[in-house]
Tab-separated table of C-alpha atoms and ligand atoms in Angstrom:
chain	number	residue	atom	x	y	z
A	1	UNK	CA	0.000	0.000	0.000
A	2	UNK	CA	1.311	3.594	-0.804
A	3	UNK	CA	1.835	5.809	1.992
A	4	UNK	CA	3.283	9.280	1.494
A	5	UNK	CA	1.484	10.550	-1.256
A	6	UNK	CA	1.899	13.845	-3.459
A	7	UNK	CA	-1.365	15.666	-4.307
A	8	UNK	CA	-0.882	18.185	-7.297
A	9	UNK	CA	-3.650	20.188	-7.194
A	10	UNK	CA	-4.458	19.583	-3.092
A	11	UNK	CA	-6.000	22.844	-2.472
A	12	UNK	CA	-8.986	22.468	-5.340
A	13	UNK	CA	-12.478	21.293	-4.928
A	14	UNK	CA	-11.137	17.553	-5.197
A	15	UNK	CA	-7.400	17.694	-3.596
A	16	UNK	CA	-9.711	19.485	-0.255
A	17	UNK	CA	-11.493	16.030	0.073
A	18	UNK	CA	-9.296	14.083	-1.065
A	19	UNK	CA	-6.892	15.316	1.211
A	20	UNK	CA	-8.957	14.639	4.301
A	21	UNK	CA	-9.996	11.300	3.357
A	22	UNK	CA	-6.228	10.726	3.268
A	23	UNK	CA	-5.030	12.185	6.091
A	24	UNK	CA	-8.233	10.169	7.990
A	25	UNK	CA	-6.931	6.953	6.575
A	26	UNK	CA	-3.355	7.628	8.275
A	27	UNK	CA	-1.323	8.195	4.567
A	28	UNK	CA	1.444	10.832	4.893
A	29	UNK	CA	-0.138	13.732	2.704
A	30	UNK	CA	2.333	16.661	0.706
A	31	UNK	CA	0.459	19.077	-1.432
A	32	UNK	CA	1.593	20.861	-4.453
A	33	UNK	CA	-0.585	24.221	-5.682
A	34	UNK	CA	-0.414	27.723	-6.446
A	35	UNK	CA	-3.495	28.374	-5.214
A	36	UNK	CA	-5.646	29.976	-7.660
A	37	UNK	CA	-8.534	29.733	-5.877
A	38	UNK	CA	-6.960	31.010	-2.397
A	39	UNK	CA	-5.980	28.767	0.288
A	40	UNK	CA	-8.480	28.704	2.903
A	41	UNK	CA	-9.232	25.446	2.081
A	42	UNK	CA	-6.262	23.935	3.660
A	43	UNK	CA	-5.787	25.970	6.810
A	44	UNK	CA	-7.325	22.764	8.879
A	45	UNK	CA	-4.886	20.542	7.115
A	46	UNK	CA	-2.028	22.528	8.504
A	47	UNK	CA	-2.319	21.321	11.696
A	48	UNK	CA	-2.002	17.910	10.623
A	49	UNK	CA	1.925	16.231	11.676
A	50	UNK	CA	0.953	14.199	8.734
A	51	UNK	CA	0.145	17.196	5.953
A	52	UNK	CA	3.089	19.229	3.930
A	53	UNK	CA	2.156	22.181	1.718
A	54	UNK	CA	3.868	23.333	-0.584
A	55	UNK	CA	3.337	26.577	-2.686
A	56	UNK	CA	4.501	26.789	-6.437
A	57	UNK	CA	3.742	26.142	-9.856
A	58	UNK	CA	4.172	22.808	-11.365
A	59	UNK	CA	5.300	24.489	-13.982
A	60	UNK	CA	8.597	25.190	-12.103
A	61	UNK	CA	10.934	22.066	-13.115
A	62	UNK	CA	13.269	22.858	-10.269
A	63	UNK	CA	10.525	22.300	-7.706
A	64	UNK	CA	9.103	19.710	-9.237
A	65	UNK	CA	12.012	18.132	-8.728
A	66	UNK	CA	12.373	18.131	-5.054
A	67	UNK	CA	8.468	17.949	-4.594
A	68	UNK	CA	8.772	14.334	-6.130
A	69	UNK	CA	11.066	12.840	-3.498
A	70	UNK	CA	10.316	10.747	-0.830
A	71	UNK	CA	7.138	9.548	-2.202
A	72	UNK	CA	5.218	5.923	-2.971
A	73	UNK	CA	2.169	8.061	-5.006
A	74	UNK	CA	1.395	10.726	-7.104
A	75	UNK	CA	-2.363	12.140	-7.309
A	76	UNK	CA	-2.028	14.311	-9.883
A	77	UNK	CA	-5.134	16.372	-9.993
A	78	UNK	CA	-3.460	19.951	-10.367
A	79	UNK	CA	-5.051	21.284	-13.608
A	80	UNK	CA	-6.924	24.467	-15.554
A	81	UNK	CA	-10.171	23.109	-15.224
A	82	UNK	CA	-12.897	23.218	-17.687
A	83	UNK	CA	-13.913	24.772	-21.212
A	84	UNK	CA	-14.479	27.969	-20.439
A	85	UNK	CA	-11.208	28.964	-18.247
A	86	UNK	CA	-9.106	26.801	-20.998
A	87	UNK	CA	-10.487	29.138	-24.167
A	88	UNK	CA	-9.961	32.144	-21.823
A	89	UNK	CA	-5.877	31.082	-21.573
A	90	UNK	CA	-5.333	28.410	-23.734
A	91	UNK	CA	-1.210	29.044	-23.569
A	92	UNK	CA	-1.365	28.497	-19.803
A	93	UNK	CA	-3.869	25.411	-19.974
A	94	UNK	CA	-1.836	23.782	-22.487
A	95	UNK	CA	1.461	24.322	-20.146
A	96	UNK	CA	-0.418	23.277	-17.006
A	97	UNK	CA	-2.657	20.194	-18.452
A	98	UNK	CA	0.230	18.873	-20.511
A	99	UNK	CA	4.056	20.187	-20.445
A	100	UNK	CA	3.954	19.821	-16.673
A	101	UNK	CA	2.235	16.737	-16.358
A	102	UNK	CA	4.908	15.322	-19.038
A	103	UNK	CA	7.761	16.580	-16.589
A	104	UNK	CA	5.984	15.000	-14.009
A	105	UNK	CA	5.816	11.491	-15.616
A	106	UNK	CA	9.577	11.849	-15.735
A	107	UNK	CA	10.454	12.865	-12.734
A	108	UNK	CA	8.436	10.230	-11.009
A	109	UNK	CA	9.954	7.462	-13.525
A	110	UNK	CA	13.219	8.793	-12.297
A	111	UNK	CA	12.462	8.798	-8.689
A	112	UNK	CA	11.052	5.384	-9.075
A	113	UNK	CA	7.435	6.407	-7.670
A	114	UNK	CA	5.782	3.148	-7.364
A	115	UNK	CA	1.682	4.910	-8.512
A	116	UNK	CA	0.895	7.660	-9.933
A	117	UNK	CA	-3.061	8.628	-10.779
A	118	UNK	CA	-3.918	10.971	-13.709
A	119	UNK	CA	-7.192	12.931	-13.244
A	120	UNK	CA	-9.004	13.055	-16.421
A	121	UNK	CA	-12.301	13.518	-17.606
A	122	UNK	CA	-15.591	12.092	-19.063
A	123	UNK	CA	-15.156	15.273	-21.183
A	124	UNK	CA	-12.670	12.903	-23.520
A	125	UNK	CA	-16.069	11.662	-25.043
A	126	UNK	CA	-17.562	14.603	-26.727
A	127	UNK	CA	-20.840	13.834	-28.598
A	128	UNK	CA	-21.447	10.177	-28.680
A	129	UNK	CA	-25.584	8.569	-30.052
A	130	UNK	CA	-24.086	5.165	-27.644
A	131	UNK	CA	-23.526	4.591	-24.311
A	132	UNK	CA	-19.200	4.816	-24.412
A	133	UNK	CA	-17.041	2.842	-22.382
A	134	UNK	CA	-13.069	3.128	-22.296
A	135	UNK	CA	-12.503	1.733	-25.572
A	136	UNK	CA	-14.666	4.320	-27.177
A	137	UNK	CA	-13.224	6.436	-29.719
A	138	UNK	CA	-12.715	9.899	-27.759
A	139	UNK	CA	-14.547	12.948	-29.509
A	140	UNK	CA	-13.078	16.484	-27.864
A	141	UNK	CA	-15.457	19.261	-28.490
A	142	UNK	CA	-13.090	21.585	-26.774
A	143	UNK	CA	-9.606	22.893	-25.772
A	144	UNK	CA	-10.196	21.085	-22.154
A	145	UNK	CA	-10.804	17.724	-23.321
A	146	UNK	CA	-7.530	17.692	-25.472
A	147	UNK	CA	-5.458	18.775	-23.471
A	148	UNK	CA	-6.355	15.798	-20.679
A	149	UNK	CA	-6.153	13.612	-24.002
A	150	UNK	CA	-2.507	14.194	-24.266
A	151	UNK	CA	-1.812	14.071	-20.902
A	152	UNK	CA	-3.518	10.741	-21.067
A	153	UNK	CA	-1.034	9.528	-23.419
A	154	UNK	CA	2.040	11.037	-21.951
A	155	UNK	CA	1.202	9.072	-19.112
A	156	UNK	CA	0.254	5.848	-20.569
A	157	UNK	CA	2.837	6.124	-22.773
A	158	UNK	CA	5.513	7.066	-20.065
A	159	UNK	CA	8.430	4.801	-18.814
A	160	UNK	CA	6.193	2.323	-16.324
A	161	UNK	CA	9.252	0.099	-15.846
A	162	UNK	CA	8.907	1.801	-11.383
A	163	UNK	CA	5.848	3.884	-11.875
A	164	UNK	CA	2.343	2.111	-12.739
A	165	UNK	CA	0.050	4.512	-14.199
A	166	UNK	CA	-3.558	4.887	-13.727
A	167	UNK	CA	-6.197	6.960	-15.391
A	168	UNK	CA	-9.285	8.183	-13.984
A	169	UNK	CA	-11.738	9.377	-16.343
A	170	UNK	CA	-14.086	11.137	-13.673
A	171	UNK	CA	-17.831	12.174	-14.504
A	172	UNK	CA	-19.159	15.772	-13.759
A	173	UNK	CA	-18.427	16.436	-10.032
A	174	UNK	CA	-21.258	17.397	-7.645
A	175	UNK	CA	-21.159	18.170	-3.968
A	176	UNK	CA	-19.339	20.431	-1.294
A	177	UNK	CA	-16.206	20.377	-0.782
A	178	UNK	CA	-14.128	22.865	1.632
A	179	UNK	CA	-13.118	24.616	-1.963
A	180	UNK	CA	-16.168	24.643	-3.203
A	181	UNK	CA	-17.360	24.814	-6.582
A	182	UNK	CA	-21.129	26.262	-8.029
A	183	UNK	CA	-20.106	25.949	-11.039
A	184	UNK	CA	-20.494	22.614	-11.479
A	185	UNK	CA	-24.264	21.398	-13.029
A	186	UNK	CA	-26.136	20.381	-9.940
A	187	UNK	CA	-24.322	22.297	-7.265
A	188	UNK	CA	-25.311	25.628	-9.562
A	189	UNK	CA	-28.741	24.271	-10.826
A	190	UNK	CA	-29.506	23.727	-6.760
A	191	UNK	CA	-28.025	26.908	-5.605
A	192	UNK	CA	-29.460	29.437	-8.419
A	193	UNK	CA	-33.203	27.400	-7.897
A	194	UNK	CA	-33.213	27.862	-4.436
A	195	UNK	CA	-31.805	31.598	-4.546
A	196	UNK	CA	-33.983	33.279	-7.627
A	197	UNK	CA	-37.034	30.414	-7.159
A	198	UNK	CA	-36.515	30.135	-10.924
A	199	UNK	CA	-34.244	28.289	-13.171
A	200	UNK	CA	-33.802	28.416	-16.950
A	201	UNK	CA	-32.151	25.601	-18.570
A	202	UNK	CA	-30.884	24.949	-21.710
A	203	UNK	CA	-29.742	21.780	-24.371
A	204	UNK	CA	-32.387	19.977	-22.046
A	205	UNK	CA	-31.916	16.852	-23.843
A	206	UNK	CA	-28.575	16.922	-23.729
A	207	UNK	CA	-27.179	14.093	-21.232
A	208	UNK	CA	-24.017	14.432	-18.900
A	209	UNK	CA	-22.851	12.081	-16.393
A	210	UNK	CA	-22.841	12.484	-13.051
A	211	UNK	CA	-20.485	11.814	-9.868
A	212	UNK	CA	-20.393	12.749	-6.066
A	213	UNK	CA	-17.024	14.408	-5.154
A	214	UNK	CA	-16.818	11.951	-1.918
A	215	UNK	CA	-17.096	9.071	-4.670
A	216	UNK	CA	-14.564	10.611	-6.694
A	217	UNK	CA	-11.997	10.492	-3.876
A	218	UNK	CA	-13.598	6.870	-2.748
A	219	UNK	CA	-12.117	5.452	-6.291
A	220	UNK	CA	-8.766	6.936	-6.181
A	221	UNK	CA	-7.582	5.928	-2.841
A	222	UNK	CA	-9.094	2.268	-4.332
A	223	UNK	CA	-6.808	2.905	-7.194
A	224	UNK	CA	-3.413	3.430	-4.586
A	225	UNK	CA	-4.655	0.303	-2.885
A	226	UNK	CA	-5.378	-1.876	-5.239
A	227	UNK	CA	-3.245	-4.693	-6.834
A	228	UNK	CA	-0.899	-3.192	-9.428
A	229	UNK	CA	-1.683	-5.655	-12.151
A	230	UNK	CA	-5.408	-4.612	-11.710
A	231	UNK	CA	-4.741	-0.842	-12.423
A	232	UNK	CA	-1.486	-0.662	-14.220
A	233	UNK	CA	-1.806	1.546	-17.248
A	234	UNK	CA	-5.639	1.227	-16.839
A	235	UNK	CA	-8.243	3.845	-18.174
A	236	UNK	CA	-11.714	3.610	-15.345
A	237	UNK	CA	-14.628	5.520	-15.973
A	238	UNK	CA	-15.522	7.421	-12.510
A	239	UNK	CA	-19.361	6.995	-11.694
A	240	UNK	CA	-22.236	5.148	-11.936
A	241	UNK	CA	-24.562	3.775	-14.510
A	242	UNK	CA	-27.201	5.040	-13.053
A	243	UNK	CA	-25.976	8.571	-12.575
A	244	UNK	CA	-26.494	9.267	-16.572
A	245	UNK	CA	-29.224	12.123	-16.842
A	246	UNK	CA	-30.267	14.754	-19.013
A	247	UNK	CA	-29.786	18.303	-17.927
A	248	UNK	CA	-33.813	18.904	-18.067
A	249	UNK	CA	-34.130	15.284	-15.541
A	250	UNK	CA	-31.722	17.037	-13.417
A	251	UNK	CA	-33.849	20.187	-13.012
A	252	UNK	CA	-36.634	18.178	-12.468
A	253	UNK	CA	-35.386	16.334	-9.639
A	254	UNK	CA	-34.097	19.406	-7.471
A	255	UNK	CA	-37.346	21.157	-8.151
A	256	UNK	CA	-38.611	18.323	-6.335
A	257	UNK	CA	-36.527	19.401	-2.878
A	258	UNK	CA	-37.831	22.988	-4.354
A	259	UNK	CA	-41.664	22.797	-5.573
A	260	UNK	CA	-42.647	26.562	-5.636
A	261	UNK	CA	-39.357	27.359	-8.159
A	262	UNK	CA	-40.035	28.008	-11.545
A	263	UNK	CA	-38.607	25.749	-14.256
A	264	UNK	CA	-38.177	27.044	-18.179
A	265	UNK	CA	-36.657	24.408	-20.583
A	266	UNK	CA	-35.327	25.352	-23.822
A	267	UNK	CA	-33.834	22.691	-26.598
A	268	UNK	CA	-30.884	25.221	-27.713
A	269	UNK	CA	-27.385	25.975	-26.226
A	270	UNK	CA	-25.784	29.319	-25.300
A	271	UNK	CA	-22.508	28.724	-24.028
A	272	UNK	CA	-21.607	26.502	-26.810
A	273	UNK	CA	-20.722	22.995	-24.435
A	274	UNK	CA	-21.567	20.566	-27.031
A	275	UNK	CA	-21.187	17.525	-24.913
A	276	UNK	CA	-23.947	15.050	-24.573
A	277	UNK	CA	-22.478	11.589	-23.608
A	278	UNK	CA	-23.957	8.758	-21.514
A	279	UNK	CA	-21.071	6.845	-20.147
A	280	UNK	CA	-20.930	2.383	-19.133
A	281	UNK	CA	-19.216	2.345	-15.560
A	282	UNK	CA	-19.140	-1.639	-15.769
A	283	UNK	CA	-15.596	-1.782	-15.613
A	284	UNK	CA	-14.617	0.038	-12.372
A	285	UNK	CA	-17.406	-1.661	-10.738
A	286	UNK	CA	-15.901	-5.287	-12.161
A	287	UNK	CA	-12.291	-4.353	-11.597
A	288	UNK	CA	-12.114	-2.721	-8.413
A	289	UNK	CA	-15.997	-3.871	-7.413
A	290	UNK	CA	-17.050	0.436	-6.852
A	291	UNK	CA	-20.568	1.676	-7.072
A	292	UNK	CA	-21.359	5.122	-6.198
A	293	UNK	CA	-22.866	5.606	-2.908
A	294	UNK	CA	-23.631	8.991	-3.803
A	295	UNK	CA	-27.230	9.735	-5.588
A	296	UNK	CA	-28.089	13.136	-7.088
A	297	UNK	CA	-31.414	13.141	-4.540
A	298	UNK	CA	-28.889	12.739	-1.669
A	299	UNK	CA	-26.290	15.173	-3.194
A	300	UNK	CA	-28.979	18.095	-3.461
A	301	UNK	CA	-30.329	17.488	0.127
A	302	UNK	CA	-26.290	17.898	1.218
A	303	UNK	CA	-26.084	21.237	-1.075
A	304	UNK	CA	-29.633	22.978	0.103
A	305	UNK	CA	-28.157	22.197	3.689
A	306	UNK	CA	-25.207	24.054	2.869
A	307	UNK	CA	-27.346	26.824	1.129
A	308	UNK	CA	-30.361	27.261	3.663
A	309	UNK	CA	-27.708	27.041	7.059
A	310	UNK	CA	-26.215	30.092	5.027
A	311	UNK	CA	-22.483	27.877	5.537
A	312	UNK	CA	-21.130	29.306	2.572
A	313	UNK	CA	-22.596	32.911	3.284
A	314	UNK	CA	-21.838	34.234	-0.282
A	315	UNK	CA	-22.170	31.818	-2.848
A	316	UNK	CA	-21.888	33.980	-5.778
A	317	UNK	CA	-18.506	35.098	-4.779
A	318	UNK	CA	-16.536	34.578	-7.965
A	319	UNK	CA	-13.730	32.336	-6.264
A	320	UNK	CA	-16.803	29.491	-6.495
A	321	UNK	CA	-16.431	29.986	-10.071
A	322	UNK	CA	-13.520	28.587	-12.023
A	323	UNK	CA	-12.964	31.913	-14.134
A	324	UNK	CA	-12.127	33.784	-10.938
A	325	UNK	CA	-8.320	32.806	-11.521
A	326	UNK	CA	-8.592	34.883	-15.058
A	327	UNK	CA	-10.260	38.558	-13.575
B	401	NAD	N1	-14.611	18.515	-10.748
B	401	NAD	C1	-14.976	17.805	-11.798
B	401	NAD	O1	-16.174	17.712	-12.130
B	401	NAD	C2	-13.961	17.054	-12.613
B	401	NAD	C3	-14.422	16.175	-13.596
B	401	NAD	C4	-13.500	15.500	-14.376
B	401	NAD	C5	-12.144	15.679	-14.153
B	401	NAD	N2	-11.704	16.542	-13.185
B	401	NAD	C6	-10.252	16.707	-13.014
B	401	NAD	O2	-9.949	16.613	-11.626
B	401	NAD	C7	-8.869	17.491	-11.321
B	401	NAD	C8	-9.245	18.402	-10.153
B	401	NAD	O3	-10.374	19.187	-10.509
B	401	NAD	P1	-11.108	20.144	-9.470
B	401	NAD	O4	-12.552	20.114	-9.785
B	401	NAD	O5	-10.652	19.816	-8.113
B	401	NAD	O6	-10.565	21.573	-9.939
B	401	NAD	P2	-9.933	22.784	-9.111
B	401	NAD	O7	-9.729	23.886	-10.084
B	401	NAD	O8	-10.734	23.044	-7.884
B	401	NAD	O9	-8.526	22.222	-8.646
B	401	NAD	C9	-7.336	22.353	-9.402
B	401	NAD	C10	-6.245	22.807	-8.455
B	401	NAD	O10	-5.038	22.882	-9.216
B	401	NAD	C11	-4.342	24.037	-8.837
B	401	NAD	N3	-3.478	24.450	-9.949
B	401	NAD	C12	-3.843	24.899	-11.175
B	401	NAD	N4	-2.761	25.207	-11.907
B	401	NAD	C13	-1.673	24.935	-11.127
B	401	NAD	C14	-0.281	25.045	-11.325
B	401	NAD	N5	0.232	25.529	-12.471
B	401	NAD	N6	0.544	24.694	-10.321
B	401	NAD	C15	0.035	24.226	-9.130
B	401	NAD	N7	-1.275	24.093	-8.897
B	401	NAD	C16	-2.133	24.443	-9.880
B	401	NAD	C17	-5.423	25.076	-8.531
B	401	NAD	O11	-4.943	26.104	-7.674
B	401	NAD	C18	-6.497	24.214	-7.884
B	401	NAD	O12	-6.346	24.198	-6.476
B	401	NAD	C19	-8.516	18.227	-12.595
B	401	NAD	O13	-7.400	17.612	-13.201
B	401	NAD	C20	-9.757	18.054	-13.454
B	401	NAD	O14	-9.465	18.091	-14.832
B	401	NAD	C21	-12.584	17.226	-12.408
């Protein structure tokens, strides 16, 4: 089992949980970010004998360098996340999602890091008329999505002679985490009903897949714990059969936990997010036997608790949004 594990990305809306789950289940925890979101996230962390931070950019070889010693795992979730911030600075999302995961794969060949996990997304897809699974021909409708699909490959591809790869192809996220995110589908479909009492949503037949952020985590400590011939240079899907739902069924289902809101449907898109994908999560629940334990219903009850207790007292503060790191 790995112990002292690196988490690029540690301070974001998965490294947060992911880091705690860790740090519960006794693993050594050292975080790489350069917090583009702020850091207030990990300021319980830092109490922990067990937890390391480290600020920088893994775009800095140098530090790279000496971040990478002394570890069994990489996490490598550290990323420019999404379409929208990726069009905005496509130079800096190409450097971030692939020249620095490349010198990553390297340096943890060199250093003879026994796992290393590559967040990636369902995104890879695009459009697709079947269900896809991991040997489905990947069909990026944006700037995002390719850059994860090289990354993909450098770390496939990589020398695996020390280091078994792993990569996690996780659906869209929902759920609190201590960075939190309303930008994701449900979390911002829940928070702007219950707000405004009113929600307009577009491409309603369009279908996404869906994952809770706890499950997310759930998988990739699975991944560091499982036997290395049953997730060495693996692709998984990241969710749940089940969890496949149009964005219109989505609506529907938090108006339930919201009756009196007001719920307009349209058939056309406005951002331009082309994706509609339903996605086969047999073989991460044959391989490594996981199933979600997440639903939506239970997700939305967890958000509206969040909302109504007035937790996060701002929600609309832009550093809940991903393109806060570009204003
Ligand atoms: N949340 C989702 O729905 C989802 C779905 C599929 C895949 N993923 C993948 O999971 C990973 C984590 O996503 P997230 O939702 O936690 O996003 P996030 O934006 O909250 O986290 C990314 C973290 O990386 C850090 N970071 C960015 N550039 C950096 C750099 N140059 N150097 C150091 N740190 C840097 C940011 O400060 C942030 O803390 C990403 O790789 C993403 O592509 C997420």
């Amino acid at each position: 089992m790995s112990k002292k594990i690196l988490i690029t990305g540690g301070a974001g809306y998965i490294g947060t949980i992911l880091t705690s789950s860790m740090l519960r289940q006794n693993y050594k925890v050292r975080v790489i970010d350069n917090l583009l979101y702020g850091g207030e996230a990990i300021l319980p962390f830092l109490l922990d004998k067990n937890y390391e931070f480290i600020k920088g950019d893994i775009r800095e070889k140098d530090l790279l360098e000496k971040v990478v010693q002394d570890i069994d795992g990489i996490v490598h979730l550290a990323a420019i996340v999404g379409f929208p911030i990726c069009s905005v600075i496509p130079d800096v999302a190409l450097e971030v999602n692939v020249e620095a995961t490349k010198n990553l794969v390297e340096l943890a060949a060199k250093n003879k890091v026994k796992r290393f996990v590559f967040a990636s997304t369902y995104s890879n897809y695009g459009v697709a008329d079947d269900i896809v699974t991991e040997e489905s021909l990947l069909n990026p409708v944006s700037l995002y999505a390719e850059t994860k699909i090289k990354g993909e490959k450098i770390v496939l591809e990589g020398d695996n002679t020390n280091t078994k790869p792993t990569v996690l192809r996780f659906a869209t996220a929902f759920g609190f985490s201590p960075r939190m995110r309303f930008d994701l589908i449900i979390n911002q479909f829940t928070l702007e009903m219950e707000l405004n009492k009113k929600l307009e949503v577009y491409q309603k037949n369009y279908y996404r897949s869906y994952v809770h952020v706890q499950d997310i985590v759930k998988t990739i400590i699975m991944v560091l714990e499982a036997e290395e011939s049953l997730v060495s240079r693996q692709i998984f899907n990241v969710g749940g059969n089940e969890l496949n739902y149009t964005k219109e069924e989505i609506a529907m289902i938090i108006k339930r936990f919201i009756p009196e809101a007001k719920l307009i449907v349209k058939d056309y898109s406005i951002d331009g997010d082309m994706r509609s994908i339903r996605v086969s999560y047999d073989k991460v629940k044959k391989v490594l036997g996981f199933k979600p334990s997440w639903s939506v219903e239970k997700g939305i009850e967890e958000m509206l608790g969040i909302i109504r207790n007035k937790i996060i007292s701002n929600p609309k503060d832009p550093r809940y949004y991903q393109l806060s790191a570009v204003k």
